[in-house]
Amino acid sequence: MTTAVDERPDIIDVDDRVREGSTSQIQDMPAYREHWSRGEADPSGYWLAQTKQRVHWRKAPTQGLEGDCWSVCDGPITWFADGELNVTESCLDRQLAKRGDKVAIVWEGDEPGDVRELTYKELHAEVCRCANALRELGLKKGERAIIYMGMVPEAAVAMLACARLGAVHSVVFGGFSAEALRDRVRDCGASVVITQDVGKRGSKNIPLKATTDQALEGEAGVEAVLVYQRDASVEVAMKAGRDHWWHETVSPASAECEAVVCKAEDPLFVLYTSGSTGRPKGLVHTCGGYLTWTAYTHAVTFDLREDDVYACVADIGWITGHSYIVYGPLCNGATSLMFESVPTYPDVDRYWDMVARHKITIFYTAPTAIRVLAAQGPGPVRKHDLSSLRVLGTVGEPIDPVAWRWYYEVVGQERCAVVDTWWQTETGGHCITPIAPATPEKPGSATLPMPGIMPVLVNEHGRPMVGPGEGRLCIAHPWPGMARTVWGDHARYVMTYFTTFPGFYFTGDGCRRDADGYYWITGRVDDVLNVSGHRMGTAEFEAALIAIDELAEAAVVGYPHAVKGQGVHAYVVAQPGVEADDALTAKAHEAVRGSIGAHARIDRLQYVPGLPKTRSGKCMRRILRKIAEGEPDKLGDVSTLADPSVVDAIIEGAKSFG
Ligand code: WTA
């Protein structure tokens, strides 16, 4: 969604921000400029210095960056290649001396006030137990484990336990279907799956174990399934020889487990994400660079202090949960809150109730949640004491200035910095974002690049633009947190990110740069949808739809949606002689749910007589997008269509959606 930006947006500079005790080194604009320049002039030197300050290395690296946006064609770029570490020593062991009794994870369960706290000492012990149990179950360095869980501390424990062994985790969001889970198990060749009986969200049970069983039917490669028991009153089937209860396997294991030493560029995890074509890609993040980037950005963007209570209410199944619930915060020795429920359960003041009870100082959420809660007016916010808040963050989609102001004025009481953080699964962590409290903000702008990030806007001819203007957002130089490859398919990585604009990493986003050099992300320019901050490929919807016998063709596009950012509009063509009735519609919805998951929903399903195709048979998606956006008068040139009358019928049919 393009943000409705006034020509001269206000610059907001919060003046009463206290600056003591911060672990960020960037407290004002001169410091920002100095760090950014150092990162540009000598990337290797700058990041070697940063990583030595922020990460615990067994063998400190002497090498910085090797490779560039050209050399990726021949093989992955590397950072800190001669360094050795185990990321859990940074996140756990080295915290024990000073922060052993500090709370590492505060967990707020589905029911308000159902709270658990794990200190660094306890988390360390639990991770060691889990690692020992996983080793017993056969998991070895370099092997893959799928984690298919809800938001319980054990999900973070499982991730860290894999990392402890040098094994590679791949977390699959708990909303994904059995089919999507099976695809991921197969693609990364997982030998272990870690799940739980049921997940809890808004008083509902999510049948995670049952879905796992369905996904693993006939999958010989998975030797063991570890099952955490979230609700003892729920019965689940356990397969003898394969399935093991967490409380019978992990809990009795030894609380000591020597960390397996890894190379900086050993894979830490694979995370699947949607692109514009084909099946989701397994992006690979590696130990040294990823941890450096998440620790640095978490401390710098949020102006982290020792006594902060930091809450990122994302799900661990997405990159935000990886980088900013688990790795960044724990590497920084922070207290990180994990939230199991949804913002509207049991009521629309759940977030604010939680902020007041836990005295949260940094709160990080998605624009969709802000829009949903802003629609309730200020009442639910004002019921609670939010004076603990200092920094407010958003992530996942563009935030419009209206929602931004509501967040700043009503939630932040015009006292807190708002950081609109732009980044992607691929980037590992924040790339364009305000730095609290340094960066003067403009509502709706992700503002300025992080040190180490050199954004480039490219025009439609593939030429880098200078000064203000709008183009495609690329990044010119590698940074430590970037994904190194696609699991098992480096050619696809190169093809997707480095061939559209050779010499640059292409983000897939459109972006405007204003006269002050501020960046305004306008949204995806490819066929990736962003619905409520969830990233989904139109190709995945289409594949699910055309797998139905009664449907001949399908084309899916996004359209602006007031709350969700984008809605999903599906144009489908029934097979000749098939009636487009309610039963077929229900089947279409079920197919999408079954193929992708419960979070993927078509908002508008439109039966059309045909798709607008050129004479060579190419579907003109541009036309479908314009119609879905409610701008049928702006279709542009349609003279190349094989049958222009189809367009009139589609426009007519779309009127029913208002
Ligand atoms: C979008 C989520 C505008 C963008 C961390 C990007 C944003 C995609 C912002 C990545 C933001 C993320 N402003 N757009 N602050 N943050 N996006 O991989 O389109 O799930 O390409 O990573 O979300 O989504 P992903």
PDB file of C-alpha atoms in Angstrom, residues 157-284:
ATOM      1  CA  VAL A 157      14.555 -23.530  23.745  1.00  0.00           C
ATOM      2  CA  ALA A 158      14.258 -25.887  20.764  1.00  0.00           C
ATOM      3  CA  MET A 159      15.840 -23.350  18.403  1.00  0.00           C
ATOM      4  CA  LEU A 160      18.751 -22.742  20.758  1.00  0.00           C
ATOM      5  CA  ALA A 161      19.150 -26.463  21.461  1.00  0.00           C
ATOM      6  CA  CYS A 162      19.601 -27.125  17.744  1.00  0.00           C
ATOM      7  CA  ALA A 163      22.120 -24.303  17.591  1.00  0.00           C
ATOM      8  CA  ARG A 164      23.928 -25.770  20.612  1.00  0.00           C
ATOM      9  CA  LEU A 165      24.534 -28.949  18.593  1.00  0.00           C
ATOM     10  CA  GLY A 166      25.434 -27.093  15.415  1.00  0.00           C
ATOM     11  CA  ALA A 167      22.260 -28.512  13.874  1.00  0.00           C
ATOM     12  CA  VAL A 168      20.159 -26.354  11.549  1.00  0.00           C
ATOM     13  CA  HIS A 169      16.633 -25.448  12.615  1.00  0.00           C
ATOM     14  CA  SER A 170      13.787 -24.572  10.360  1.00  0.00           C
ATOM     15  CA  VAL A 171      10.819 -23.102  12.161  1.00  0.00           C
ATOM     16  CA  VAL A 172       7.497 -23.490  10.383  1.00  0.00           C
ATOM     17  CA  PHE A 173       4.776 -21.051  11.498  1.00  0.00           C
ATOM     18  CA  GLY A 174       2.034 -22.927  13.379  1.00  0.00           C
ATOM     19  CA  GLY A 175      -0.660 -21.691  10.986  1.00  0.00           C
ATOM     20  CA  PHE A 176       0.761 -23.621   8.041  1.00  0.00           C
ATOM     21  CA  SER A 177      -1.119 -26.667   6.768  1.00  0.00           C
ATOM     22  CA  ALA A 178       0.065 -30.275   6.740  1.00  0.00           C
ATOM     23  CA  GLU A 179       0.880 -29.976   3.055  1.00  0.00           C
ATOM     24  CA  ALA A 180       3.004 -26.859   3.561  1.00  0.00           C
ATOM     25  CA  LEU A 181       4.742 -28.502   6.514  1.00  0.00           C
ATOM     26  CA  ARG A 182       5.483 -31.654   4.497  1.00  0.00           C
ATOM     27  CA  ASP A 183       6.974 -29.571   1.668  1.00  0.00           C
ATOM     28  CA  ARG A 184       9.357 -27.932   4.120  1.00  0.00           C
ATOM     29  CA  VAL A 185      10.306 -31.192   5.849  1.00  0.00           C
ATOM     30  CA  ARG A 186      11.172 -32.639   2.452  1.00  0.00           C
ATOM     31  CA  ASP A 187      12.929 -29.618   1.041  1.00  0.00           C
ATOM     32  CA  CYS A 188      15.395 -29.319   3.897  1.00  0.00           C
ATOM     33  CA  GLY A 189      15.631 -33.074   4.483  1.00  0.00           C
ATOM     34  CA  ALA A 190      14.773 -32.853   8.183  1.00  0.00           C
ATOM     35  CA  SER A 191      15.475 -35.866  10.370  1.00  0.00           C
ATOM     36  CA  VAL A 192      13.746 -34.539  13.489  1.00  0.00           C
ATOM     37  CA  VAL A 193      10.506 -32.608  14.041  1.00  0.00           C
ATOM     38  CA  ILE A 194       9.812 -30.717  17.259  1.00  0.00           C
ATOM     39  CA  THR A 195       6.182 -29.878  17.916  1.00  0.00           C
ATOM     40  CA  GLN A 196       3.578 -29.704  20.680  1.00  0.00           C
ATOM     41  CA  ASP A 197       0.209 -31.323  21.323  1.00  0.00           C
ATOM     42  CA  VAL A 198      -1.806 -28.172  20.707  1.00  0.00           C
ATOM     43  CA  GLY A 199      -1.108 -24.497  20.313  1.00  0.00           C
ATOM     44  CA  LYS A 200      -3.289 -21.900  22.052  1.00  0.00           C
ATOM     45  CA  ARG A 201      -4.573 -18.740  20.433  1.00  0.00           C
ATOM     46  CA  GLY A 202      -7.556 -16.781  21.651  1.00  0.00           C
ATOM     47  CA  SER A 203      -8.916 -19.771  23.662  1.00  0.00           C
ATOM     48  CA  LYS A 204      -8.762 -22.015  20.611  1.00  0.00           C
ATOM     49  CA  ASN A 205      -6.652 -25.148  20.325  1.00  0.00           C
ATOM     50  CA  ILE A 206      -4.456 -25.437  17.236  1.00  0.00           C
ATOM     51  CA  PRO A 207      -3.902 -29.152  16.535  1.00  0.00           C
ATOM     52  CA  LEU A 208      -0.161 -28.997  15.924  1.00  0.00           C
ATOM     53  CA  LYS A 209       0.590 -32.656  16.653  1.00  0.00           C
ATOM     54  CA  ALA A 210      -2.299 -33.959  14.528  1.00  0.00           C
ATOM     55  CA  THR A 211      -1.163 -31.757  11.639  1.00  0.00           C
ATOM     56  CA  THR A 212       2.398 -33.001  12.081  1.00  0.00           C
ATOM     57  CA  ASP A 213       1.175 -36.607  11.912  1.00  0.00           C
ATOM     58  CA  GLN A 214      -0.669 -35.840   8.706  1.00  0.00           C
ATOM     59  CA  ALA A 215       2.385 -34.127   7.221  1.00  0.00           C
ATOM     60  CA  LEU A 216       4.686 -36.995   8.122  1.00  0.00           C
ATOM     61  CA  GLU A 217       2.527 -39.794   6.765  1.00  0.00           C
ATOM     62  CA  GLY A 218       4.852 -41.843   4.627  1.00  0.00           C
ATOM     63  CA  GLU A 219       7.864 -39.549   5.279  1.00  0.00           C
ATOM     64  CA  ALA A 220      10.600 -42.040   6.043  1.00  0.00           C
ATOM     65  CA  GLY A 221      13.305 -39.405   6.568  1.00  0.00           C
ATOM     66  CA  VAL A 222      11.970 -38.169   9.905  1.00  0.00           C
ATOM     67  CA  GLU A 223      13.290 -40.475  12.578  1.00  0.00           C
ATOM     68  CA  ALA A 224      12.071 -38.703  15.690  1.00  0.00           C
ATOM     69  CA  VAL A 225       9.324 -36.347  16.765  1.00  0.00           C
ATOM     70  CA  LEU A 226       9.712 -34.486  20.046  1.00  0.00           C
ATOM     71  CA  VAL A 227       6.381 -33.342  21.491  1.00  0.00           C
ATOM     72  CA  TYR A 228       5.980 -30.633  24.129  1.00  0.00           C
ATOM     73  CA  GLN A 229       2.838 -31.000  26.202  1.00  0.00           C
ATOM     74  CA  ARG A 230       1.011 -27.682  26.374  1.00  0.00           C
ATOM     75  CA  ASP A 231      -2.310 -29.023  27.652  1.00  0.00           C
ATOM     76  CA  ALA A 232      -2.400 -32.337  29.486  1.00  0.00           C
ATOM     77  CA  SER A 233      -6.180 -32.498  29.125  1.00  0.00           C
ATOM     78  CA  VAL A 234      -5.865 -32.906  25.359  1.00  0.00           C
ATOM     79  CA  GLU A 235      -5.182 -36.408  24.074  1.00  0.00           C
ATOM     80  CA  VAL A 236      -2.930 -36.843  21.101  1.00  0.00           C
ATOM     81  CA  ALA A 237      -1.741 -39.968  19.322  1.00  0.00           C
ATOM     82  CA  MET A 238       1.903 -40.888  19.904  1.00  0.00           C
ATOM     83  CA  LYS A 239       3.602 -43.158  17.406  1.00  0.00           C
ATOM     84  CA  ALA A 240       5.730 -45.748  19.180  1.00  0.00           C
ATOM     85  CA  GLY A 241       9.408 -45.572  18.299  1.00  0.00           C
ATOM     86  CA  ARG A 242       9.081 -42.180  16.600  1.00  0.00           C
ATOM     87  CA  ASP A 243       7.321 -39.843  19.022  1.00  0.00           C
ATOM     88  CA  HIS A 244       8.786 -38.740  22.361  1.00  0.00           C
ATOM     89  CA  TRP A 245       7.273 -36.504  25.020  1.00  0.00           C
ATOM     90  CA  TRP A 246       9.321 -33.471  25.984  1.00  0.00           C
ATOM     91  CA  HIS A 247       8.685 -34.044  29.708  1.00  0.00           C
ATOM     92  CA  GLU A 248       9.911 -37.625  29.452  1.00  0.00           C
ATOM     93  CA  THR A 249      12.927 -36.915  27.265  1.00  0.00           C
ATOM     94  CA  VAL A 250      14.121 -33.363  27.843  1.00  0.00           C
ATOM     95  CA  SER A 251      13.226 -32.823  31.499  1.00  0.00           C
ATOM     96  CA  PRO A 252      15.303 -35.747  32.852  1.00  0.00           C
ATOM     97  CA  ALA A 253      18.322 -34.982  30.633  1.00  0.00           C
ATOM     98  CA  SER A 254      21.521 -33.443  31.963  1.00  0.00           C
ATOM     99  CA  ALA A 255      21.586 -29.654  32.304  1.00  0.00           C
ATOM    100  CA  GLU A 256      25.105 -29.535  30.998  1.00  0.00           C
ATOM    101  CA  CYS A 257      25.929 -29.768  27.352  1.00  0.00           C
ATOM    102  CA  GLU A 258      29.167 -28.696  25.763  1.00  0.00           C
ATOM    103  CA  ALA A 259      28.468 -26.383  22.809  1.00  0.00           C
ATOM    104  CA  VAL A 260      29.552 -27.671  19.406  1.00  0.00           C
ATOM    105  CA  VAL A 261      31.984 -25.205  17.874  1.00  0.00           C
ATOM    106  CA  CYS A 262      30.878 -23.978  14.438  1.00  0.00           C
ATOM    107  CA  LYS A 263      32.482 -21.967  11.690  1.00  0.00           C
ATOM    108  CA  ALA A 264      31.134 -18.452  11.212  1.00  0.00           C
ATOM    109  CA  GLU A 265      29.574 -19.445   7.906  1.00  0.00           C
ATOM    110  CA  ASP A 266      27.985 -22.700   9.071  1.00  0.00           C
ATOM    111  CA  PRO A 267      24.220 -22.502   8.615  1.00  0.00           C
ATOM    112  CA  LEU A 268      22.279 -21.533  11.742  1.00  0.00           C
ATOM    113  CA  PHE A 269      18.808 -21.888  10.294  1.00  0.00           C
ATOM    114  CA  VAL A 270      16.698 -22.181   7.195  1.00  0.00           C
ATOM    115  CA  LEU A 271      13.529 -20.109   7.030  1.00  0.00           C
ATOM    116  CA  TYR A 272      11.061 -20.532   4.196  1.00  0.00           C
ATOM    117  CA  THR A 273       9.551 -17.460   2.633  1.00  0.00           C
ATOM    118  CA  SER A 274       7.331 -16.701  -0.323  1.00  0.00           C
ATOM    119  CA  GLY A 275       8.619 -15.210  -3.535  1.00  0.00           C
ATOM    120  CA  SER A 276       6.935 -14.122  -6.724  1.00  0.00           C
ATOM    121  CA  THR A 277       7.195 -17.495  -8.398  1.00  0.00           C
ATOM    122  CA  GLY A 278       7.172 -21.134  -7.495  1.00  0.00           C
ATOM    123  CA  ARG A 279       7.349 -22.720  -4.061  1.00  0.00           C
ATOM    124  CA  PRO A 280       8.674 -20.928  -0.999  1.00  0.00           C
ATOM    125  CA  LYS A 281      12.436 -20.683  -0.770  1.00  0.00           C
ATOM    126  CA  GLY A 282      14.475 -21.863   2.203  1.00  0.00           C
ATOM    127  CA  LEU A 283      16.684 -18.901   2.988  1.00  0.00           C
ATOM    128  CA  VAL A 284      19.855 -19.801   4.821  1.00  0.00           C
TER     129      VAL A 284
END
